[in-house]
PDB file of C-alpha atoms and ligand atoms in Angstrom:
ATOM      1  CA  MET A1201     -38.118  48.412  62.477  1.00 52.00           C
ATOM      2  CA  ASN A1202     -40.946  50.226  60.807  1.00 64.00           C
ATOM      3  CA  SER A1203     -42.181  50.115  57.236  1.00 74.00           C
ATOM      4  CA  ILE A1204     -44.810  52.036  55.251  1.00 77.00           C
ATOM      5  CA  GLU A1205     -47.228  49.300  56.202  1.00 81.00           C
ATOM      6  CA  THR A1206     -46.532  49.796  59.922  1.00 83.00           C
ATOM      7  CA  LEU A1207     -46.949  53.561  59.638  1.00 87.00           C
ATOM      8  CA  LYS A1208     -50.231  53.068  57.769  1.00 89.00           C
ATOM      9  CA  ASN A1209     -51.512  50.585  60.364  1.00 89.00           C
ATOM     10  CA  ILE A1210     -50.618  52.797  63.327  1.00 89.00           C
ATOM     11  CA  LEU A1211     -52.248  55.848  61.722  1.00 92.00           C
ATOM     12  CA  GLU A1212     -55.362  53.858  60.840  1.00 93.00           C
ATOM     13  CA  THR A1213     -55.691  52.564  64.387  1.00 93.00           C
ATOM     14  CA  LYS A1214     -55.196  56.011  65.878  1.00 92.00           C
ATOM     15  CA  THR A1215     -57.510  57.910  63.519  1.00 92.00           C
ATOM     16  CA  GLY A1216     -60.095  55.270  62.627  1.00 93.00           C
ATOM     17  CA  LEU A1217     -59.700  56.282  58.972  1.00 93.00           C
ATOM     18  CA  THR A1218     -58.498  54.370  55.923  1.00 94.00           C
ATOM     19  CA  ILE A1219     -55.081  55.761  55.123  1.00 93.00           C
ATOM     20  CA  THR A1220     -53.151  55.561  51.878  1.00 91.00           C
ATOM     21  CA  ILE A1221     -49.513  56.576  52.052  1.00 88.00           C
ATOM     22  CA  GLU A1222     -47.441  57.827  49.156  1.00 84.00           C
ATOM     23  CA  LEU A1223     -43.782  58.597  49.636  1.00 78.00           C
ATOM     24  CA  THR A1224     -42.318  61.798  48.296  1.00 76.00           C
ATOM     25  CA  ASN A1225     -38.803  63.174  48.222  1.00 71.00           C
ATOM     26  CA  ASN A1226     -40.022  66.695  47.678  1.00 70.00           C
ATOM     27  CA  LYS A1227     -38.109  68.700  50.286  1.00 67.00           C
ATOM     28  CA  LYS A1228     -40.693  71.461  50.383  1.00 69.00           C
ATOM     29  CA  GLN A1229     -43.569  69.096  50.913  1.00 73.00           C
ATOM     30  CA  ILE A1230     -42.663  66.961  53.915  1.00 77.00           C
ATOM     31  CA  LEU A1231     -46.180  65.956  54.873  1.00 84.00           C
ATOM     32  CA  LYS A1232     -49.300  66.694  52.921  1.00 85.00           C
ATOM     33  CA  ILE A1233     -52.882  65.516  53.038  1.00 86.00           C
ATOM     34  CA  LYS A1234     -53.385  64.935  49.343  1.00 83.00           C
ATOM     35  CA  CYS A1235     -56.956  63.702  49.206  1.00 81.00           C
ATOM     36  CA  SER A1236     -59.384  63.915  52.014  1.00 83.00           C
ATOM     37  CA  GLY A1237     -62.625  61.996  52.180  1.00 85.00           C
ATOM     38  CA  LYS A1238     -64.955  61.430  55.086  1.00 85.00           C
ATOM     39  CA  GLU A1239     -63.507  58.064  55.965  1.00 91.00           C
ATOM     40  CA  SER A1240     -60.260  58.019  54.102  1.00 91.00           C
ATOM     41  CA  LYS A1241     -57.182  60.167  53.572  1.00 91.00           C
ATOM     42  CA  THR A1242     -54.277  59.965  51.184  1.00 91.00           C
ATOM     43  CA  LEU A1243     -51.024  61.284  52.583  1.00 90.00           C
ATOM     44  CA  GLU A1244     -47.873  62.291  50.841  1.00 87.00           C
ATOM     45  CA  VAL A1245     -45.009  61.827  53.271  1.00 85.00           C
ATOM     46  CA  ASN A1246     -41.249  62.104  53.330  1.00 80.00           C
ATOM     47  CA  PRO A1247     -39.565  58.712  54.031  1.00 79.00           C
ATOM     48  CA  ILE A1248     -38.084  60.023  57.295  1.00 82.00           C
ATOM     49  CA  PHE A1249     -41.490  59.466  58.905  1.00 87.00           C
ATOM     50  CA  ILE A1250     -41.285  55.716  58.404  1.00 82.00           C
ATOM     51  CA  ASN A1251     -38.894  55.414  61.305  1.00 80.00           C
ATOM     52  CA  ALA A1252     -40.350  58.259  63.331  1.00 87.00           C
ATOM     53  CA  PRO A1253     -40.774  57.643  67.059  1.00 87.00           C
ATOM     54  CA  ASN A1254     -44.226  56.916  68.404  1.00 87.00           C
ATOM     55  CA  GLU A1255     -44.809  60.468  69.699  1.00 90.00           C
ATOM     56  CA  VAL A1256     -44.301  61.861  66.202  1.00 91.00           C
ATOM     57  CA  ILE A1257     -46.678  59.334  64.648  1.00 92.00           C
ATOM     58  CA  GLU A1258     -49.163  60.314  67.331  1.00 92.00           C
ATOM     59  CA  ASP A1259     -48.739  63.943  66.224  1.00 92.00           C
ATOM     60  CA  ILE A1260     -49.306  62.970  62.588  1.00 92.00           C
ATOM     61  CA  ALA A1261     -52.498  61.169  63.599  1.00 92.00           C
ATOM     62  CA  ASN A1262     -53.672  64.256  65.488  1.00 91.00           C
ATOM     63  CA  PHE A1263     -52.733  66.467  62.580  1.00 89.00           C
ATOM     64  CA  ILE A1264     -54.809  64.338  60.196  1.00 88.00           C
ATOM     65  CA  SER A1265     -57.816  64.208  62.477  1.00 88.00           C
ATOM     66  CA  GLY A1266     -57.570  67.903  63.244  1.00 86.00           C
ATOM     67  CA  ASN A1267     -56.916  67.507  66.997  1.00 85.00           C
ATOM     68  CA  ASN A1268     -54.324  69.903  68.454  1.00 82.00           C
ATOM     69  CA  LYS A1269     -53.467  70.673  64.888  1.00 81.00           C
ATOM     70  CA  LYS A1270     -51.197  73.607  65.641  1.00 83.00           C
ATOM     71  CA  SER A1271     -49.054  72.050  68.363  1.00 87.00           C
ATOM     72  CA  SER A1272     -48.881  68.749  66.483  1.00 88.00           C
ATOM     73  CA  LYS A1273     -47.712  70.560  63.401  1.00 86.00           C
ATOM     74  CA  SER A1274     -44.957  72.429  65.215  1.00 85.00           C
ATOM     75  CA  ARG A1275     -43.667  69.227  66.832  1.00 88.00           C
ATOM     76  CA  ILE A1276     -43.692  67.481  63.442  1.00 87.00           C
ATOM     77  CA  ILE A1277     -41.667  70.336  61.943  1.00 83.00           C
ATOM     78  CA  LYS A1278     -39.200  70.141  64.814  1.00 84.00           C
ATOM     79  CA  TYR A1279     -38.757  66.406  64.240  1.00 87.00           C
ATOM     80  CA  VAL A1280     -38.174  66.957  60.526  1.00 83.00           C
ATOM     81  CA  ARG A1281     -35.586  69.664  61.131  1.00 80.00           C
ATOM     82  CA  THR A1282     -33.581  67.649  63.651  1.00 82.00           C
ATOM     83  CA  THR A1283     -33.746  64.452  61.621  1.00 82.00           C
ATOM     84  CA  LEU A1284     -32.687  66.098  58.389  1.00 77.00           C
ATOM     85  CA  SER A1285     -29.802  67.929  60.028  1.00 74.00           C
ATOM     86  CA  GLU A1286     -28.664  64.673  61.670  1.00 71.00           C
ATOM     87  CA  LYS A1287     -28.820  63.011  58.268  1.00 67.00           C
ATOM     88  CA  ASN A1288     -26.457  65.629  56.911  1.00 65.00           C
ATOM     89  CA  GLN A1289     -24.065  65.043  59.784  1.00 64.00           C
ATOM     90  CA  ASP A1290     -24.265  61.315  59.105  1.00 59.00           C
ATOM     91  CA  ILE A1291     -22.544  61.708  55.787  1.00 61.00           C
ATOM     92  CA  LYS A1292     -19.411  62.601  57.705  1.00 68.00           C
ATOM     93  CA  ILE A1293     -19.469  59.405  59.766  1.00 76.00           C
ATOM     94  CA  LYS A1294     -16.920  56.993  58.424  1.00 84.00           C
ATOM     95  CA  LEU A1295     -18.044  53.406  58.503  1.00 91.00           C
ATOM     96  CA  ASN A1296     -15.562  50.626  58.765  1.00 94.00           C
ATOM     97  CA  PRO A1297     -17.340  47.267  58.662  1.00 97.00           C
ATOM     98  CA  PHE A1298     -14.468  45.275  57.157  1.00 96.00           C
ATOM     99  CA  GLY A1299     -12.073  43.779  59.676  1.00 96.00           C
ATOM    100  CA  ASN A1300      -9.072  41.558  59.058  1.00 96.00           C
ATOM    101  CA  VAL A1301     -11.031  38.506  60.157  1.00 97.00           C
ATOM    102  CA  TYR A1302     -14.718  39.413  60.137  1.00 98.00           C
ATOM    103  CA  ASN A1303     -16.913  41.296  57.688  1.00 98.00           C
ATOM    104  CA  LEU A1304     -19.663  42.928  59.736  1.00 98.00           C
ATOM    105  CA  ASN A1305     -21.792  43.700  56.677  1.00 97.00           C
ATOM    106  CA  ASP A1306     -22.019  39.995  55.806  1.00 97.00           C
ATOM    107  CA  ILE A1307     -22.932  39.048  59.360  1.00 98.00           C
ATOM    108  CA  PHE A1308     -25.523  41.844  59.522  1.00 97.00           C
ATOM    109  CA  GLU A1309     -27.149  40.905  56.196  1.00 96.00           C
ATOM    110  CA  LYS A1310     -27.363  37.245  57.121  1.00 97.00           C
ATOM    111  CA  LEU A1311     -28.963  37.959  60.506  1.00 98.00           C
ATOM    112  CA  ASN A1312     -31.280  40.584  59.049  1.00 95.00           C
ATOM    113  CA  LYS A1313     -32.693  38.042  56.605  1.00 95.00           C
ATOM    114  CA  GLN A1314     -32.816  35.214  59.088  1.00 96.00           C
ATOM    115  CA  TYR A1315     -34.364  36.913  62.114  1.00 96.00           C
ATOM    116  CA  PHE A1316     -35.684  40.369  61.173  1.00 92.00           C
ATOM    117  CA  ASN A1317     -37.302  39.889  57.739  1.00 90.00           C
ATOM    118  CA  GLY A1318     -34.651  42.183  56.306  1.00 91.00           C
ATOM    119  CA  LEU A1319     -36.244  45.158  58.057  1.00 86.00           C
ATOM    120  CA  ILE A1320     -33.300  46.553  60.046  1.00 89.00           C
ATOM    121  CA  SER A1321     -31.937  49.603  58.239  1.00 87.00           C
ATOM    122  CA  SER A1322     -29.108  50.367  60.669  1.00 91.00           C
ATOM    123  CA  ARG A1323     -25.548  50.668  59.502  1.00 94.00           C
ATOM    124  CA  ILE A1324     -22.761  48.765  61.156  1.00 96.00           C
ATOM    125  CA  THR A1325     -19.115  49.500  61.787  1.00 97.00           C
ATOM    126  CA  PHE A1326     -16.183  48.513  63.919  1.00 96.00           C
ATOM    127  CA  GLY A1327     -15.546  51.142  66.556  1.00 90.00           C
ATOM    128  CA  ARG A1328     -12.247  52.877  66.903  1.00 68.00           C
ATOM    129  CA  ASN A1329      -9.895  51.472  69.507  1.00 57.00           C
ATOM    130  CA  ARG A1330      -9.876  53.812  72.392  1.00 53.00           C
ATOM    131  CA  HIS A1331      -7.606  53.007  75.266  1.00 50.00           C
ATOM    132  CA  ASN A1332      -8.705  53.649  78.763  1.00 51.00           C
ATOM    133  CA  SER A1333      -6.384  52.138  81.293  1.00 49.00           C
ATOM    134  CA  ARG A1334      -8.777  52.642  84.187  1.00 52.00           C
ATOM    135  CA  LYS A1335     -11.557  50.668  82.586  1.00 55.00           C
ATOM    136  CA  ARG A1336     -11.768  47.094  83.835  1.00 56.00           C
ATOM    137  CA  SER A1337     -14.767  46.000  81.836  1.00 63.00           C
ATOM    138  CA  ILE A1338     -15.447  45.742  78.164  1.00 76.00           C
ATOM    139  CA  VAL A1339     -18.301  46.804  75.921  1.00 85.00           C
ATOM    140  CA  PHE A1340     -18.560  44.529  72.897  1.00 92.00           C
ATOM    141  CA  GLY A1341     -21.090  46.568  71.006  1.00 93.00           C
ATOM    142  CA  ASN A1342     -23.564  49.372  71.201  1.00 91.00           C
ATOM    143  CA  TYR A1343     -26.489  50.786  69.267  1.00 90.00           C
ATOM    144  CA  ASP A1344     -26.865  54.502  68.673  1.00 86.00           C
ATOM    145  CA  PRO A1345     -30.545  55.149  67.887  1.00 81.00           C
ATOM    146  CA  GLN A1346     -30.022  58.788  66.854  1.00 78.00           C
ATOM    147  CA  LYS A1347     -27.596  57.868  64.114  1.00 82.00           C
ATOM    148  CA  ASN A1348     -29.035  54.378  63.681  1.00 86.00           C
ATOM    149  CA  ILE A1349     -25.548  52.889  63.837  1.00 92.00           C
ATOM    150  CA  ILE A1350     -24.324  49.685  65.430  1.00 95.00           C
ATOM    151  CA  ARG A1351     -20.728  49.783  66.629  1.00 95.00           C
ATOM    152  CA  ILE A1352     -18.806  46.612  67.348  1.00 96.00           C
ATOM    153  CA  ASN A1353     -15.638  46.524  69.394  1.00 94.00           C
ATOM    154  CA  ARG A1354     -12.645  45.939  67.142  1.00 93.00           C
ATOM    155  CA  ALA A1355     -11.174  43.594  69.747  1.00 91.00           C
ATOM    156  CA  LEU A1356     -13.643  41.031  68.332  1.00 94.00           C
ATOM    157  CA  ASP A1357     -11.918  41.107  64.942  1.00 96.00           C
ATOM    158  CA  ASN A1358      -9.495  38.425  65.990  1.00 93.00           C
ATOM    159  CA  HIS A1359      -8.856  34.762  65.104  1.00 94.00           C
ATOM    160  CA  ASN A1360      -9.173  33.862  68.772  1.00 92.00           C
ATOM    161  CA  ILE A1361     -12.796  34.977  68.793  1.00 95.00           C
ATOM    162  CA  PRO A1362     -15.198  32.392  67.349  1.00 96.00           C
ATOM    163  CA  TYR A1363     -17.614  33.438  64.613  1.00 98.00           C
ATOM    164  CA  PHE A1364     -20.707  32.546  66.671  1.00 98.00           C
ATOM    165  CA  PHE A1365     -19.676  34.981  69.392  1.00 97.00           C
ATOM    166  CA  VAL A1366     -19.244  37.911  67.007  1.00 97.00           C
ATOM    167  CA  GLU A1367     -22.526  36.939  65.371  1.00 98.00           C
ATOM    168  CA  TYR A1368     -24.273  36.926  68.736  1.00 98.00           C
ATOM    169  CA  ILE A1369     -22.983  40.414  69.595  1.00 97.00           C
ATOM    170  CA  VAL A1370     -24.216  41.729  66.231  1.00 98.00           C
ATOM    171  CA  PHE A1371     -27.578  39.996  66.761  1.00 98.00           C
ATOM    172  CA  HIS A1372     -27.881  41.523  70.241  1.00 96.00           C
ATOM    173  CA  GLU A1373     -27.313  45.055  68.932  1.00 95.00           C
ATOM    174  CA  MET A1374     -29.700  44.471  66.017  1.00 96.00           C
ATOM    175  CA  LEU A1375     -32.353  43.464  68.515  1.00 94.00           C
ATOM    176  CA  HIS A1376     -31.856  46.807  70.291  1.00 90.00           C
ATOM    177  CA  ALA A1377     -32.367  48.554  66.918  1.00 89.00           C
ATOM    178  CA  CYS A1378     -35.428  46.437  66.176  1.00 88.00           C
ATOM    179  CA  MET A1379     -37.057  47.194  69.528  1.00 85.00           C
ATOM    180  CA  TYR A1380     -36.262  50.874  69.225  1.00 80.00           C
ATOM    181  CA  PHE A1381     -38.087  51.093  65.911  1.00 73.00           C
ATOM    182  CA  SER A1382     -41.006  48.978  66.996  1.00 69.00           C
ATOM    183  CA  GLY A1383     -41.978  51.763  69.312  1.00 59.00           C
ATOM    184  CA  VAL A1384     -40.691  50.717  72.706  1.00 55.00           C
ATOM    185  CA  SER A1385     -38.060  53.405  72.438  1.00 48.00           C
ATOM    186  CA  ALA A1386     -37.855  54.345  76.100  1.00 50.00           C
ATOM    187  CA  MET A1387     -37.352  50.788  77.240  1.00 50.00           C
ATOM    188  CA  SER A1388     -35.470  49.462  74.272  1.00 48.00           C
ATOM    189  CA  MET A1389     -32.024  50.532  75.343  1.00 63.00           C
ATOM    190  CA  GLY A1390     -31.985  48.267  78.347  1.00 79.00           C
ATOM    191  CA  HIS A1391     -32.302  44.549  78.753  1.00 87.00           C
ATOM    192  CA  SER A1392     -35.941  44.346  79.734  1.00 86.00           C
ATOM    193  CA  LYS A1393     -37.823  41.091  80.207  1.00 87.00           C
ATOM    194  CA  ARG A1394     -39.191  41.530  76.713  1.00 86.00           C
ATOM    195  CA  PHE A1395     -35.705  42.035  75.303  1.00 89.00           C
ATOM    196  CA  LYS A1396     -34.404  38.932  77.027  1.00 92.00           C
ATOM    197  CA  SER A1397     -37.277  36.797  75.836  1.00 92.00           C
ATOM    198  CA  LYS A1398     -36.843  38.004  72.246  1.00 93.00           C
ATOM    199  CA  GLU A1399     -33.117  37.361  72.472  1.00 95.00           C
ATOM    200  CA  LYS A1400     -33.904  33.668  72.922  1.00 96.00           C
ATOM    201  CA  ILE A1401     -34.752  33.319  69.236  1.00 96.00           C
ATOM    202  CA  TYR A1402     -31.014  33.323  68.645  1.00 97.00           C
ATOM    203  CA  PRO A1403     -30.208  29.592  68.866  1.00 97.00           C
ATOM    204  CA  LEU A1404     -26.600  29.964  70.042  1.00 97.00           C
ATOM    205  CA  LEU A1405     -27.458  32.367  72.867  1.00 97.00           C
ATOM    206  CA  LYS A1406     -26.456  30.006  75.679  1.00 97.00           C
ATOM    207  CA  LYS A1407     -23.290  28.923  73.911  1.00 97.00           C
ATOM    208  CA  ALA A1408     -22.289  32.561  73.306  1.00 97.00           C
ATOM    209  CA  LYS A1409     -22.951  33.596  76.908  1.00 95.00           C
ATOM    210  CA  LYS A1410     -20.953  30.646  78.191  1.00 96.00           C
ATOM    211  CA  TRP A1411     -18.091  31.461  75.839  1.00 96.00           C
ATOM    212  CA  GLU A1412     -18.129  35.057  77.062  1.00 94.00           C
ATOM    213  CA  LYS A1413     -17.985  33.945  80.694  1.00 91.00           C
ATOM    214  CA  ASP A1414     -15.165  31.479  80.081  1.00 92.00           C
ATOM    215  CA  ASN A1415     -13.092  33.821  77.943  1.00 90.00           C
ATOM    216  CA  LEU A1416     -13.571  37.275  79.389  1.00 82.00           C
ATOM    217  CA  LYS A1417      -9.941  37.252  80.517  1.00 79.00           C
ATOM    218  CA  ILE A1418      -8.884  37.553  76.860  1.00 75.00           C
ATOM    219  CA  PHE A1419     -10.318  41.051  76.847  1.00 76.00           C
ATOM    220  CA  ILE A1420      -9.968  42.400  80.330  1.00 68.00           C
ATOM    221  CA  GLY A1421      -6.642  44.046  80.729  1.00 58.00           C
ATOM    222  CA  LYS A1422      -6.347  44.803  77.050  1.00 55.00           C
ATOM    223  CA  ASN A1423      -8.346  47.924  77.756  1.00 48.00           C
ATOM    224  CA  GLU A1424      -9.932  48.073  74.380  1.00 49.00           C
ATOM    225  CA  ASN A1425     -13.194  49.905  74.362  1.00 53.00           C
ATOM    226  CA  ILE A1426     -15.250  51.063  71.470  1.00 52.00           C
TER     227      ILE A1426
HETATM  228 ZN1   ZN B1796     -27.540  45.359  75.106  1.00 89.67          ZN
END
């Protein structure tokens, strides 16, 4: 998950300049070089750039240093347009984090503080129950990087499912979000070596995996998919 500090550091590394970043909500001024010195620049940027993918940050760096200024600029504009229109669509997404047994917001907040320095900005919700009688496997959760939403299978909102297992599934999806925003976007959706080694910081990993193996029969056959 990125922050102003991360954006500043990446831009400084890429341009070799000292960068100061000021956030602005001015819709007409998405990105502006406010002050420009020989070795330093002050930028006014819209907050949507904080979580921009690496390619876009690369374009901002090029824009600041004057390399490929025109093509960088047009790609930046394209990113802004798509992101802002997705944000508008987001308002229509109904979130439902409160189950009968588990409150996903509480689990998310706790994990965010404990393992991610509170930096994950994703939203979390139970998915709708969709029945698919042909499906013989189950997906417990997924992370949608475009909407920055974590969806958890509602089948987990059940007294038969232990807290640590639900917590592990939420942690797993948060790790996908974390890796996506730390710039390994292309690889982050899978379970790479790096993902698996990072997953080990969750102390109940083994216990959760064992529980999943021993109890999969609870889910299979119920045909509940998110
Ligand atoms: Zn996964």
